[in-house]
Amino acid sequence: MLKQYTALSIVAPNAERIAKKIKTLEVRSWRPETLPLKDVVIVENQNFLLQDGDEEFGLAVALVDIETVHAWRVDEVDAACATYWAEGYLAWVICNIRPIDPPIQVIAKRKLYLLELDIG
């Protein structure tokens, strides 16, 4: 049965790192309107989607919860699988990670968006 999920696109290989529970923080310049976010579909795509309306195909690789968001700290570079730290960004705390196996081809969009999927 199809169910509507909130989705978040993340450029490869970081979505796969979330599915493998290596990456536990997602760093963004913006904050979601409401928290916590439950059952967010993590979509891995190949390119940064920089303009409103940018889309491409991606793979739904995990279901996660985003419990809290806080100012990204310099000691959190490893948890974010980042190559450097920069001030002014927000760390989204990822928990309750449930890999989607096999991954499902879906559309990747900017920001948070809605997908209809038959999972779990």
mmCIF file with all atom_site columns, N, CA and C in Angstrom, residues 78-112:
data_model
loop_
_atom_site.group_PDB
_atom_site.id
_atom_site.type_symbol
_atom_site.label_atom_id
_atom_site.label_alt_id
_atom_site.label_comp_id
_atom_site.label_asym_id
_atom_site.label_entity_id
_atom_site.label_seq_id
_atom_site.pdbx_PDB_ins_code
_atom_site.Cartn_x
_atom_site.Cartn_y
_atom_site.Cartn_z
_atom_site.occupancy
_atom_site.B_iso_or_equiv
_atom_site.pdbx_formal_charge
_atom_site.auth_seq_id
_atom_site.auth_comp_id
_atom_site.auth_asym_id
_atom_site.auth_atom_id
_atom_site.pdbx_PDB_model_num
ATOM 1   N N  . ASP A 1 78  ? 33.625 14.606 11.766 1.00 0.00 ? 78  ASP A N  1
ATOM 2   C CA . ASP A 1 78  ? 33.620 13.167 11.465 1.00 0.00 ? 78  ASP A CA 1
ATOM 3   C C  . ASP A 1 78  ? 32.204 12.607 11.421 1.00 0.00 ? 78  ASP A C  1
ATOM 4   N N  . ALA A 1 79  ? 31.359 12.977 12.380 1.00 0.00 ? 79  ALA A N  1
ATOM 5   C CA . ALA A 1 79  ? 29.981 12.471 12.421 1.00 0.00 ? 79  ALA A CA 1
ATOM 6   C C  . ALA A 1 79  ? 29.197 12.895 11.185 1.00 0.00 ? 79  ALA A C  1
ATOM 7   N N  . ALA A 1 80  ? 29.581 14.036 10.594 1.00 0.00 ? 80  ALA A N  1
ATOM 8   C CA . ALA A 1 80  ? 28.917 14.531 9.389  1.00 0.00 ? 80  ALA A CA 1
ATOM 9   C C  . ALA A 1 80  ? 29.585 14.010 8.114  1.00 0.00 ? 80  ALA A C  1
ATOM 10  N N  . CYS A 1 81  ? 30.675 13.230 8.260  1.00 0.00 ? 81  CYS A N  1
ATOM 11  C CA . CYS A 1 81  ? 31.460 12.756 7.103  1.00 0.00 ? 81  CYS A CA 1
ATOM 12  C C  . CYS A 1 81  ? 31.871 13.934 6.223  1.00 0.00 ? 81  CYS A C  1
ATOM 13  N N  . ALA A 1 82  ? 32.222 15.036 6.856  1.00 0.00 ? 82  ALA A N  1
ATOM 14  C CA . ALA A 1 82  ? 32.600 16.247 6.125  1.00 0.00 ? 82  ALA A CA 1
ATOM 15  C C  . ALA A 1 82  ? 34.119 16.309 5.973  1.00 0.00 ? 82  ALA A C  1
ATOM 16  N N  . THR A 1 83  ? 34.572 17.093 5.000  1.00 0.00 ? 83  THR A N  1
ATOM 17  C CA . THR A 1 83  ? 36.011 17.247 4.797  1.00 0.00 ? 83  THR A CA 1
ATOM 18  C C  . THR A 1 83  ? 36.545 18.484 5.516  1.00 0.00 ? 83  THR A C  1
ATOM 19  N N  . TYR A 1 84  ? 35.644 19.386 5.917  1.00 0.00 ? 84  TYR A N  1
ATOM 20  C CA . TYR A 1 84  ? 36.054 20.576 6.669  1.00 0.00 ? 84  TYR A CA 1
ATOM 21  C C  . TYR A 1 84  ? 34.856 21.102 7.436  1.00 0.00 ? 84  TYR A C  1
ATOM 22  N N  . TRP A 1 85  ? 35.102 22.008 8.391  1.00 0.00 ? 85  TRP A N  1
ATOM 23  C CA . TRP A 1 85  ? 34.052 22.637 9.185  1.00 0.00 ? 85  TRP A CA 1
ATOM 24  C C  . TRP A 1 85  ? 33.917 24.090 8.748  1.00 0.00 ? 85  TRP A C  1
ATOM 25  N N  . ALA A 1 86  ? 32.687 24.589 8.739  1.00 0.00 ? 86  ALA A N  1
ATOM 26  C CA . ALA A 1 86  ? 32.438 26.002 8.444  1.00 0.00 ? 86  ALA A CA 1
ATOM 27  C C  . ALA A 1 86  ? 31.381 26.518 9.405  1.00 0.00 ? 86  ALA A C  1
ATOM 28  N N  . GLU A 1 87  ? 31.571 27.719 9.868  1.00 0.00 ? 87  GLU A N  1
ATOM 29  C CA . GLU A 1 87  ? 30.646 28.325 10.822 1.00 0.00 ? 87  GLU A CA 1
ATOM 30  C C  . GLU A 1 87  ? 29.331 28.677 10.155 1.00 0.00 ? 87  GLU A C  1
ATOM 31  N N  . GLY A 1 88  ? 28.254 28.662 10.944 1.00 0.00 ? 88  GLY A N  1
ATOM 32  C CA . GLY A 1 88  ? 26.966 29.129 10.464 1.00 0.00 ? 88  GLY A CA 1
ATOM 33  C C  . GLY A 1 88  ? 26.057 28.047 9.916  1.00 0.00 ? 88  GLY A C  1
ATOM 34  N N  . TYR A 1 89  ? 26.494 26.796 9.965  1.00 0.00 ? 89  TYR A N  1
ATOM 35  C CA . TYR A 1 89  ? 25.662 25.698 9.465  1.00 0.00 ? 89  TYR A CA 1
ATOM 36  C C  . TYR A 1 89  ? 24.959 24.990 10.619 1.00 0.00 ? 89  TYR A C  1
ATOM 37  N N  . LEU A 1 90  ? 23.940 24.204 10.271 1.00 0.00 ? 90  LEU A N  1
ATOM 38  C CA . LEU A 1 90  ? 23.135 23.483 11.249 1.00 0.00 ? 90  LEU A CA 1
ATOM 39  C C  . LEU A 1 90  ? 23.342 21.983 11.087 1.00 0.00 ? 90  LEU A C  1
ATOM 40  N N  . ALA A 1 91  ? 23.443 21.281 12.204 1.00 0.00 ? 91  ALA A N  1
ATOM 41  C CA . ALA A 1 91  ? 23.591 19.826 12.207 1.00 0.00 ? 91  ALA A CA 1
ATOM 42  C C  . ALA A 1 91  ? 22.237 19.198 12.519 1.00 0.00 ? 91  ALA A C  1
ATOM 43  N N  . TRP A 1 92  ? 21.752 18.393 11.590 1.00 0.00 ? 92  TRP A N  1
ATOM 44  C CA . TRP A 1 92  ? 20.516 17.639 11.778 1.00 0.00 ? 92  TRP A CA 1
ATOM 45  C C  . TRP A 1 92  ? 20.907 16.281 12.353 1.00 0.00 ? 92  TRP A C  1
ATOM 46  N N  . VAL A 1 93  ? 20.387 15.944 13.534 1.00 0.00 ? 93  VAL A N  1
ATOM 47  C CA . VAL A 1 93  ? 20.765 14.709 14.219 1.00 0.00 ? 93  VAL A CA 1
ATOM 48  C C  . VAL A 1 93  ? 19.913 13.552 13.679 1.00 0.00 ? 93  VAL A C  1
ATOM 49  N N  . ILE A 1 94  ? 20.588 12.586 13.045 1.00 0.00 ? 94  ILE A N  1
ATOM 50  C CA . ILE A 1 94  ? 19.922 11.450 12.399 1.00 0.00 ? 94  ILE A CA 1
ATOM 51  C C  . ILE A 1 94  ? 19.910 10.265 13.366 1.00 0.00 ? 94  ILE A C  1
ATOM 52  N N  . CYS A 1 95  ? 18.733 9.674  13.572 1.00 0.00 ? 95  CYS A N  1
ATOM 53  C CA . CYS A 1 95  ? 18.654 8.489  14.429 1.00 0.00 ? 95  CYS A CA 1
ATOM 54  C C  . CYS A 1 95  ? 17.604 7.525  13.872 1.00 0.00 ? 95  CYS A C  1
ATOM 55  N N  . ASN A 1 96  ? 17.470 6.369  14.521 1.00 0.00 ? 96  ASN A N  1
ATOM 56  C CA . ASN A 1 96  ? 16.517 5.337  14.122 1.00 0.00 ? 96  ASN A CA 1
ATOM 57  C C  . ASN A 1 96  ? 16.670 5.025  12.627 1.00 0.00 ? 96  ASN A C  1
ATOM 58  N N  . ILE A 1 97  ? 17.896 4.715  12.211 1.00 0.00 ? 97  ILE A N  1
ATOM 59  C CA . ILE A 1 97  ? 18.225 4.483  10.797 1.00 0.00 ? 97  ILE A CA 1
ATOM 60  C C  . ILE A 1 97  ? 17.796 3.075  10.393 1.00 0.00 ? 97  ILE A C  1
ATOM 61  N N  . ARG A 1 98  ? 16.950 3.001  9.347  1.00 0.00 ? 98  ARG A N  1
ATOM 62  C CA . ARG A 1 98  ? 16.467 1.722  8.829  1.00 0.00 ? 98  ARG A CA 1
ATOM 63  C C  . ARG A 1 98  ? 16.769 1.656  7.327  1.00 0.00 ? 98  ARG A C  1
ATOM 64  N N  . PRO A 1 99  ? 17.791 0.896  6.931  1.00 0.00 ? 99  PRO A N  1
ATOM 65  C CA . PRO A 1 99  ? 18.128 0.802  5.507  1.00 0.00 ? 99  PRO A CA 1
ATOM 66  C C  . PRO A 1 99  ? 16.962 0.251  4.683  1.00 0.00 ? 99  PRO A C  1
ATOM 67  N N  . ILE A 1 100 ? 16.830 0.744  3.460  1.00 0.00 ? 100 ILE A N  1
ATOM 68  C CA . ILE A 1 100 ? 15.857 0.225  2.493  1.00 0.00 ? 100 ILE A CA 1
ATOM 69  C C  . ILE A 1 100 ? 16.637 -0.698 1.562  1.00 0.00 ? 100 ILE A C  1
ATOM 70  N N  . ASP A 1 101 ? 16.329 -1.997 1.614  1.00 0.00 ? 101 ASP A N  1
ATOM 71  C CA . ASP A 1 101 ? 17.080 -2.987 0.847  1.00 0.00 ? 101 ASP A CA 1
ATOM 72  C C  . ASP A 1 101 ? 16.108 -3.896 0.112  1.00 0.00 ? 101 ASP A C  1
ATOM 73  N N  . PRO A 1 102 ? 16.141 -3.893 -1.227 1.00 0.00 ? 102 PRO A N  1
ATOM 74  C CA . PRO A 1 102 ? 17.018 -3.094 -2.083 1.00 0.00 ? 102 PRO A CA 1
ATOM 75  C C  . PRO A 1 102 ? 16.524 -1.653 -2.187 1.00 0.00 ? 102 PRO A C  1
ATOM 76  N N  . PRO A 1 103 ? 17.425 -0.712 -2.531 1.00 0.00 ? 103 PRO A N  1
ATOM 77  C CA . PRO A 1 103 ? 17.007 0.676  -2.731 1.00 0.00 ? 103 PRO A CA 1
ATOM 78  C C  . PRO A 1 103 ? 15.948 0.780  -3.842 1.00 0.00 ? 103 PRO A C  1
ATOM 79  N N  . ILE A 1 104 ? 15.137 1.827  -3.781 1.00 0.00 ? 104 ILE A N  1
ATOM 80  C CA . ILE A 1 104 ? 14.042 2.036  -4.730 1.00 0.00 ? 104 ILE A CA 1
ATOM 81  C C  . ILE A 1 104 ? 14.318 3.302  -5.533 1.00 0.00 ? 104 ILE A C  1
ATOM 82  N N  . GLN A 1 105 ? 14.204 3.222  -6.874 1.00 0.00 ? 105 GLN A N  1
ATOM 83  C CA . GLN A 1 105 ? 14.416 4.428  -7.693 1.00 0.00 ? 105 GLN A CA 1
ATOM 84  C C  . GLN A 1 105 ? 13.246 5.403  -7.496 1.00 0.00 ? 105 GLN A C  1
ATOM 85  N N  . VAL A 1 106 ? 13.590 6.651  -7.180 1.00 0.00 ? 106 VAL A N  1
ATOM 86  C CA . VAL A 1 106 ? 12.608 7.710  -6.926 1.00 0.00 ? 106 VAL A CA 1
ATOM 87  C C  . VAL A 1 106 ? 13.157 9.019  -7.491 1.00 0.00 ? 106 VAL A C  1
ATOM 88  N N  . ILE A 1 107 ? 12.369 10.056 -7.420 1.00 0.00 ? 107 ILE A N  1
ATOM 89  C CA . ILE A 1 107 ? 12.816 11.378 -7.857 1.00 0.00 ? 107 ILE A CA 1
ATOM 90  C C  . ILE A 1 107 ? 13.551 12.067 -6.693 1.00 0.00 ? 107 ILE A C  1
ATOM 91  N N  . ALA A 1 108 ? 14.615 12.772 -6.997 1.00 0.00 ? 108 ALA A N  1
ATOM 92  C CA . ALA A 1 108 ? 15.347 13.573 -6.005 1.00 0.00 ? 108 ALA A CA 1
ATOM 93  C C  . ALA A 1 108 ? 15.016 15.038 -6.264 1.00 0.00 ? 108 ALA A C  1
ATOM 94  N N  . LYS A 1 109 ? 14.665 15.758 -5.196 1.00 0.00 ? 109 LYS A N  1
ATOM 95  C CA . LYS A 1 109 ? 14.324 17.182 -5.301 1.00 0.00 ? 109 LYS A CA 1
ATOM 96  C C  . LYS A 1 109 ? 15.057 17.954 -4.219 1.00 0.00 ? 109 LYS A C  1
ATOM 97  N N  . ARG A 1 110 ? 14.923 19.275 -4.239 1.00 0.00 ? 110 ARG A N  1
ATOM 98  C CA . ARG A 1 110 ? 15.546 20.132 -3.233 1.00 0.00 ? 110 ARG A CA 1
ATOM 99  C C  . ARG A 1 110 ? 14.714 20.170 -1.962 1.00 0.00 ? 110 ARG A C  1
ATOM 100 N N  . LYS A 1 111 ? 15.393 20.557 -0.856 1.00 0.00 ? 111 LYS A N  1
ATOM 101 C CA . LYS A 1 111 ? 14.750 20.748 0.454  1.00 0.00 ? 111 LYS A CA 1
ATOM 102 C C  . LYS A 1 111 ? 14.033 19.464 0.881  1.00 0.00 ? 111 LYS A C  1
ATOM 103 N N  . LEU A 1 112 ? 12.985 19.606 1.692  1.00 0.00 ? 112 LEU A N  1
ATOM 104 C CA . LEU A 1 112 ? 12.148 18.465 2.065  1.00 0.00 ? 112 LEU A CA 1
ATOM 105 C C  . LEU A 1 112 ? 10.999 18.394 1.065  1.00 0.00 ? 112 LEU A C  1
#
